[in-house]
mmCIF file of C-alpha atoms in Angstrom:
data_model
loop_
_atom_site.group_PDB
_atom_site.id
_atom_site.type_symbol
_atom_site.label_atom_id
_atom_site.label_comp_id
_atom_site.label_asym_id
_atom_site.label_seq_id
_atom_site.Cartn_x
_atom_site.Cartn_y
_atom_site.Cartn_z
ATOM 1 C CA ALA I 695 -4.524 18.747 -5.057
ATOM 2 C CA GLN I 696 -6.081 18.669 -1.641
ATOM 3 C CA THR I 697 -4.080 17.991 1.504
ATOM 4 C CA VAL I 698 -5.068 17.426 5.121
ATOM 5 C CA THR I 699 -2.685 18.070 8.002
ATOM 6 C CA GLN I 700 -2.963 16.998 11.616
ATOM 7 C CA SER I 701 -0.071 18.503 13.503
ATOM 8 C CA GLN I 702 -0.589 16.669 16.800
ATOM 9 C CA PRO I 703 0.633 13.051 16.566
ATOM 10 C CA GLU I 704 -0.331 12.303 20.174
ATOM 11 C CA MET I 705 -2.480 13.901 22.841
ATOM 12 C CA SER I 706 -3.747 12.954 26.262
ATOM 13 C CA VAL I 707 -6.576 14.172 28.450
ATOM 14 C CA GLN I 708 -7.935 13.361 31.860
ATOM 15 C CA GLU I 709 -11.288 11.653 32.035
ATOM 16 C CA ALA I 710 -14.200 14.148 32.160
ATOM 17 C CA GLU I 711 -12.086 16.993 30.781
ATOM 18 C CA THR I 712 -12.239 18.631 27.369
ATOM 19 C CA VAL I 713 -9.723 18.201 24.562
ATOM 20 C CA THR I 714 -9.385 19.776 21.126
ATOM 21 C CA LEU I 715 -7.784 18.065 18.141
ATOM 22 C CA SER I 716 -6.490 20.256 15.315
ATOM 23 C CA CYS I 717 -6.810 19.829 11.568
ATOM 24 C CA THR I 718 -5.988 22.096 8.670
ATOM 25 C CA TYR I 719 -6.559 21.462 5.008
ATOM 26 C CA ASP I 720 -5.722 22.967 1.685
ATOM 27 C CA THR I 721 -8.070 23.101 -1.261
ATOM 28 C CA SER I 722 -9.203 25.385 -4.036
ATOM 29 C CA GLU I 723 -12.667 23.831 -3.970
ATOM 30 C CA ASN I 724 -15.620 25.753 -2.596
ATOM 31 C CA ASN I 725 -18.013 22.869 -2.083
ATOM 32 C CA TYR I 726 -16.782 19.981 0.033
ATOM 33 C CA TYR I 727 -17.242 17.960 3.206
ATOM 34 C CA LEU I 728 -15.021 17.503 6.221
ATOM 35 C CA PHE I 729 -15.077 14.560 8.590
ATOM 36 C CA TRP I 730 -13.626 13.271 11.806
ATOM 37 C CA TYR I 731 -13.237 9.509 12.001
ATOM 38 C CA LYS I 732 -12.352 7.536 15.109
ATOM 39 C CA GLN I 733 -10.241 4.384 14.920
ATOM 40 C CA PRO I 734 -10.206 2.478 18.231
ATOM 41 C CA PRO I 735 -7.813 -0.415 18.868
ATOM 42 C CA SER I 736 -10.202 -2.681 16.946
ATOM 43 C CA ARG I 737 -9.119 -0.665 13.826
ATOM 44 C CA GLN I 738 -12.755 -0.139 12.762
ATOM 45 C CA MET I 739 -13.176 3.325 11.235
ATOM 46 C CA ILE I 740 -16.134 5.041 12.856
ATOM 47 C CA LEU I 741 -17.592 8.318 11.635
ATOM 48 C CA VAL I 742 -17.694 10.805 14.495
ATOM 49 C CA ILE I 743 -18.938 13.976 12.856
ATOM 50 C CA ARG I 744 -19.427 15.556 9.442
ATOM 51 C CA GLN I 745 -19.384 19.190 8.328
ATOM 52 C CA GLU I 746 -20.680 20.542 5.048
ATOM 53 C CA ALA I 747 -18.578 23.440 3.827
ATOM 54 C CA TYR I 748 -21.520 25.537 2.725
ATOM 55 C CA LYS I 749 -22.989 25.469 6.225
ATOM 56 C CA GLN I 750 -21.652 28.134 8.555
ATOM 57 C CA GLN I 751 -23.056 26.463 11.635
ATOM 58 C CA ASN I 752 -20.627 24.131 13.355
ATOM 59 C CA ALA I 753 -21.695 20.498 13.500
ATOM 60 C CA THR I 754 -22.389 18.886 16.873
ATOM 61 C CA GLU I 755 -22.934 15.257 17.858
ATOM 62 C CA ASN I 756 -23.495 14.837 21.596
ATOM 63 C CA ARG I 757 -20.100 15.384 23.268
ATOM 64 C CA PHE I 758 -18.362 16.015 19.950
ATOM 65 C CA SER I 759 -18.354 19.368 18.211
ATOM 66 C CA VAL I 760 -16.260 21.071 15.584
ATOM 67 C CA ASN I 761 -14.891 24.546 15.042
ATOM 68 C CA PHE I 762 -15.025 25.046 11.285
ATOM 69 C CA GLN I 763 -13.162 28.103 10.018
ATOM 70 C CA LYS I 764 -13.569 28.035 6.239
ATOM 71 C CA ALA I 765 -11.431 31.054 5.457
ATOM 72 C CA ALA I 766 -8.621 29.749 7.608
ATOM 73 C CA LYS I 767 -9.156 26.182 6.308
ATOM 74 C CA SER I 768 -9.255 24.876 9.831
ATOM 75 C CA PHE I 769 -11.453 22.096 11.214
ATOM 76 C CA SER I 770 -10.842 21.216 14.863
ATOM 77 C CA LEU I 771 -12.662 18.604 16.929
ATOM 78 C CA LYS I 772 -13.646 19.252 20.525
ATOM 79 C CA ILE I 773 -14.438 16.347 22.787
ATOM 80 C CA SER I 774 -16.220 17.344 25.972
ATOM 81 C CA ASP I 775 -16.489 15.231 29.118
ATOM 82 C CA SER I 776 -13.882 12.811 27.774
ATOM 83 C CA GLN I 777 -14.520 9.146 28.459
ATOM 84 C CA LEU I 778 -12.136 6.194 28.554
ATOM 85 C CA GLY I 779 -13.879 4.830 25.461
ATOM 86 C CA ASP I 780 -12.769 7.901 23.527
ATOM 87 C CA THR I 781 -9.218 6.532 23.531
ATOM 88 C CA ALA I 782 -8.465 6.006 19.851
ATOM 89 C CA MET I 783 -6.739 7.398 16.822
ATOM 90 C CA TYR I 784 -8.663 10.279 15.253
ATOM 91 C CA PHE I 785 -8.468 11.140 11.574
ATOM 92 C CA CYS I 786 -9.542 14.303 9.880
ATOM 93 C CA ALA I 787 -10.686 13.772 6.287
ATOM 94 C CA PHE I 788 -11.693 15.846 3.264
ATOM 95 C CA MET I 789 -14.128 14.942 0.506
ATOM 96 C CA LYS I 790 -14.705 17.071 -2.558
ATOM 97 C CA HIS I 791 -18.300 17.382 -3.627
ATOM 98 C CA SER I 792 -18.411 14.982 -6.578
ATOM 99 C CA ASN I 793 -19.790 11.631 -7.673
ATOM 100 C CA THR I 794 -16.648 9.771 -6.609
ATOM 101 C CA GLY I 795 -16.668 10.247 -2.832
ATOM 102 C CA LYS I 796 -12.911 9.972 -2.484
ATOM 103 C CA LEU I 797 -11.601 10.749 0.986
ATOM 104 C CA ILE I 798 -8.266 12.400 1.723
ATOM 105 C CA PHE I 799 -7.039 11.706 5.234
ATOM 106 C CA GLY I 800 -4.706 13.432 7.617
ATOM 107 C CA GLN I 801 -1.966 11.518 9.390
ATOM 108 C CA GLY I 802 -4.037 11.009 12.522
ATOM 109 C CA THR I 803 -3.859 11.990 16.189
ATOM 110 C CA THR I 804 -3.618 9.336 18.874
ATOM 111 C CA LEU I 805 -5.730 10.363 21.862
ATOM 112 C CA GLN I 806 -5.255 8.754 25.243
ATOM 113 C CA VAL I 807 -7.929 9.380 27.878
ATOM 114 C CA LYS I 808 -6.504 8.843 31.340
ATOM 115 C CA PRO I 809 -8.561 7.776 34.352
ATOM 116 C CA SER E 1047 -29.899 -1.207 7.070
ATOM 117 C CA GLN E 1048 -26.678 -1.352 5.144
ATOM 118 C CA THR E 1049 -23.758 -3.513 6.192
ATOM 119 C CA ILE E 1050 -20.300 -4.071 4.785
ATOM 120 C CA HIS E 1051 -18.376 -7.302 5.139
ATOM 121 C CA GLN E 1052 -14.671 -7.664 4.577
ATOM 122 C CA TRP E 1053 -12.557 -10.797 4.892
ATOM 123 C CA PRO E 1054 -10.282 -12.231 5.981
ATOM 124 C CA ALA E 1055 -9.543 -10.230 9.122
ATOM 125 C CA THR E 1056 -5.883 -11.206 9.160
ATOM 126 C CA LEU E 1057 -3.640 -12.783 6.566
ATOM 127 C CA VAL E 1058 0.003 -13.816 6.507
ATOM 128 C CA GLN E 1059 1.353 -14.516 3.049
ATOM 129 C CA PRO E 1060 4.836 -15.264 1.694
ATOM 130 C CA VAL E 1061 6.514 -12.962 -0.774
ATOM 131 C CA GLY E 1062 5.571 -13.857 -4.319
ATOM 132 C CA SER E 1063 2.253 -15.467 -3.428
ATOM 133 C CA PRO E 1064 -1.095 -14.244 -4.809
ATOM 134 C CA LEU E 1065 -3.626 -12.184 -2.872
ATOM 135 C CA SER E 1066 -7.396 -11.910 -2.896
ATOM 136 C CA LEU E 1067 -9.303 -9.765 -0.412
ATOM 137 C CA GLU E 1068 -13.052 -9.595 -0.715
ATOM 138 C CA CYS E 1069 -15.591 -6.991 0.298
ATOM 139 C CA THR E 1070 -19.363 -7.107 -0.039
ATOM 140 C CA VAL E 1071 -22.064 -4.599 0.816
ATOM 141 C CA GLU E 1072 -25.625 -5.477 1.761
ATOM 142 C CA GLY E 1073 -28.772 -3.396 1.906
ATOM 143 C CA THR E 1074 -28.027 -0.958 -0.874
ATOM 144 C CA SER E 1075 -27.676 -0.930 -4.628
ATOM 145 C CA ASN E 1076 -25.191 0.722 -6.968
ATOM 146 C CA PRO E 1077 -22.854 1.888 -4.212
ATOM 147 C CA ASN E 1078 -19.486 3.489 -4.795
ATOM 148 C CA LEU E 1079 -16.791 1.144 -3.483
ATOM 149 C CA TYR E 1080 -13.273 1.879 -2.268
ATOM 150 C CA TRP E 1081 -10.078 0.167 -1.155
ATOM 151 C CA TYR E 1082 -7.847 2.091 1.233
ATOM 152 C CA ARG E 1083 -4.508 1.107 2.726
ATOM 153 C CA GLN E 1084 -3.176 2.201 6.087
ATOM 154 C CA ALA E 1085 0.519 1.887 6.773
ATOM 155 C CA ALA E 1086 1.549 1.478 10.414
ATOM 156 C CA GLY E 1087 0.712 4.604 12.418
ATOM 157 C CA ARG E 1088 -0.314 6.541 9.339
ATOM 158 C CA GLY E 1089 -3.446 7.822 7.679
ATOM 159 C CA LEU E 1090 -5.398 6.039 5.007
ATOM 160 C CA GLN E 1091 -4.455 6.216 1.352
ATOM 161 C CA LEU E 1092 -6.992 5.545 -1.361
ATOM 162 C CA LEU E 1093 -5.892 2.736 -3.680
ATOM 163 C CA PHE E 1094 -8.915 2.105 -5.909
ATOM 164 C CA TYR E 1095 -12.475 3.226 -6.279
ATOM 165 C CA SER E 1096 -15.397 2.063 -8.373
ATOM 166 C CA VAL E 1097 -18.597 3.873 -9.338
ATOM 167 C CA GLY E 1098 -20.127 0.833 -11.056
ATOM 168 C CA ILE E 1099 -19.692 -2.772 -12.170
ATOM 169 C CA GLY E 1100 -16.492 -3.202 -14.124
ATOM 170 C CA GLN E 1101 -15.468 0.445 -13.564
ATOM 171 C CA ILE E 1102 -12.223 0.677 -11.605
ATOM 172 C CA SER E 1103 -10.081 3.746 -11.043
ATOM 173 C CA SER E 1104 -6.585 3.449 -9.640
ATOM 174 C CA GLU E 1105 -5.229 6.236 -7.491
ATOM 175 C CA VAL E 1106 -1.625 5.178 -7.026
ATOM 176 C CA PRO E 1107 0.712 2.977 -9.074
ATOM 177 C CA GLN E 1108 1.286 -0.264 -7.255
ATOM 178 C CA ASN E 1109 1.495 -4.018 -7.288
ATOM 179 C CA LEU E 1110 -2.217 -4.451 -6.658
ATOM 180 C CA SER E 1111 -5.353 -4.552 -8.790
ATOM 181 C CA ALA E 1112 -9.062 -4.354 -8.075
ATOM 182 C CA SER E 1113 -12.162 -5.789 -9.681
ATOM 183 C CA ARG E 1114 -15.897 -5.377 -9.267
ATOM 184 C CA PRO E 1115 -17.570 -8.470 -10.723
ATOM 185 C CA GLN E 1116 -20.938 -7.714 -9.132
ATOM 186 C CA ASP E 1117 -22.711 -4.543 -8.025
ATOM 187 C CA ARG E 1118 -21.930 -4.995 -4.333
ATOM 188 C CA GLN E 1119 -18.688 -6.962 -4.511
ATOM 189 C CA PHE E 1120 -15.222 -5.459 -4.599
ATOM 190 C CA ILE E 1121 -12.051 -7.538 -4.759
ATOM 191 C CA LEU E 1122 -8.434 -6.509 -4.160
ATOM 192 C CA SER E 1123 -5.856 -8.757 -5.791
ATOM 193 C CA SER E 1124 -2.207 -9.270 -6.472
ATOM 194 C CA LYS E 1125 -0.448 -11.868 -8.604
ATOM 195 C CA LYS E 1126 2.789 -11.681 -6.607
ATOM 196 C CA LEU E 1127 2.978 -10.012 -3.212
ATOM 197 C CA LEU E 1128 5.883 -7.796 -2.188
ATOM 198 C CA LEU E 1129 7.073 -7.077 1.329
ATOM 199 C CA SER E 1130 5.942 -3.488 0.839
ATOM 200 C CA ASP E 1131 2.353 -4.669 0.370
ATOM 201 C CA SER E 1132 2.076 -5.329 4.103
ATOM 202 C CA GLY E 1133 -0.439 -3.098 5.829
ATOM 203 C CA PHE E 1134 -4.003 -2.693 6.936
ATOM 204 C CA TYR E 1135 -6.539 -2.700 4.098
ATOM 205 C CA LEU E 1136 -9.970 -1.186 4.467
ATOM 206 C CA CYS E 1137 -12.923 -1.480 2.160
ATOM 207 C CA ALA E 1138 -15.527 1.283 2.191
ATOM 208 C CA TRP E 1139 -18.748 2.206 0.458
ATOM 209 C CA SER E 1140 -20.700 5.366 -0.240
ATOM 210 C CA PRO E 1141 -24.207 5.847 -1.576
ATOM 211 C CA GLY E 1142 -24.119 6.483 -5.299
ATOM 212 C CA GLY E 1143 -25.104 9.911 -6.621
ATOM 213 C CA GLY E 1144 -25.033 12.636 -3.998
ATOM 214 C CA ILE E 1145 -22.245 11.286 -1.844
ATOM 215 C CA THR E 1146 -21.964 12.762 1.601
ATOM 216 C CA GLU E 1147 -20.036 10.166 3.627
ATOM 217 C CA ALA E 1148 -18.294 6.796 3.516
ATOM 218 C CA PHE E 1149 -18.732 3.684 5.663
ATOM 219 C CA PHE E 1150 -15.897 1.307 6.376
ATOM 220 C CA GLY E 1151 -15.462 -2.413 6.787
ATOM 221 C CA GLN E 1152 -13.510 -3.887 9.665
ATOM 222 C CA GLY E 1153 -10.294 -4.186 7.703
ATOM 223 C CA THR E 1154 -7.741 -6.849 6.838
ATOM 224 C CA ARG E 1155 -4.299 -6.903 8.375
ATOM 225 C CA LEU E 1156 -1.935 -8.261 5.729
ATOM 226 C CA THR E 1157 1.579 -9.326 6.629
ATOM 227 C CA VAL E 1158 3.872 -10.365 3.816
ATOM 228 C CA VAL E 1159 6.803 -12.458 5.049
#
């Protein structure tokens, strides 16, 4: 069975600085997807970034980028030039390549961006 | 474009009462549909998923059930709520076939008193 672990329950960063959120996972699958979702106080789950396991290149979406280390089963999220609107809970998630699309989530990291 | 609607946004129900949460998706056909639950300060846990009308898979034993009476409608139900059913419930959808990501509704906060 797959598991996803986020070892940082809470983090804080000053506005305009860079922060990295950690995520590790365990799987015997070779073909899968990894995601970072953002959950602001509104509780809406918003997809931040997606990584396909067969792609070696790290995904990037504007200020958000990942460091995907497949052998180490590590998938960290880097937020550059942090903004107050980045304050939220961030979830790392795993999806096996299949026709079911089931997501397995980590416990989440609460990020506070300070002015 | 595709949209997902989930209601109600909040619900307070007494123990032993029935439950019905509804989720509908617009702008797509034959989606995969999901119900997740989020306990306070925790990650999401998959409760049910459906790959087609009338096809429901349960991930965890529980007091809840799900139904998919129409292609883009997914309903979460209970005949008698327990205190432990309190939580934040999220509906989600994925494109059928080659699934690469999931999209979430705005959630329902359920408090059982």
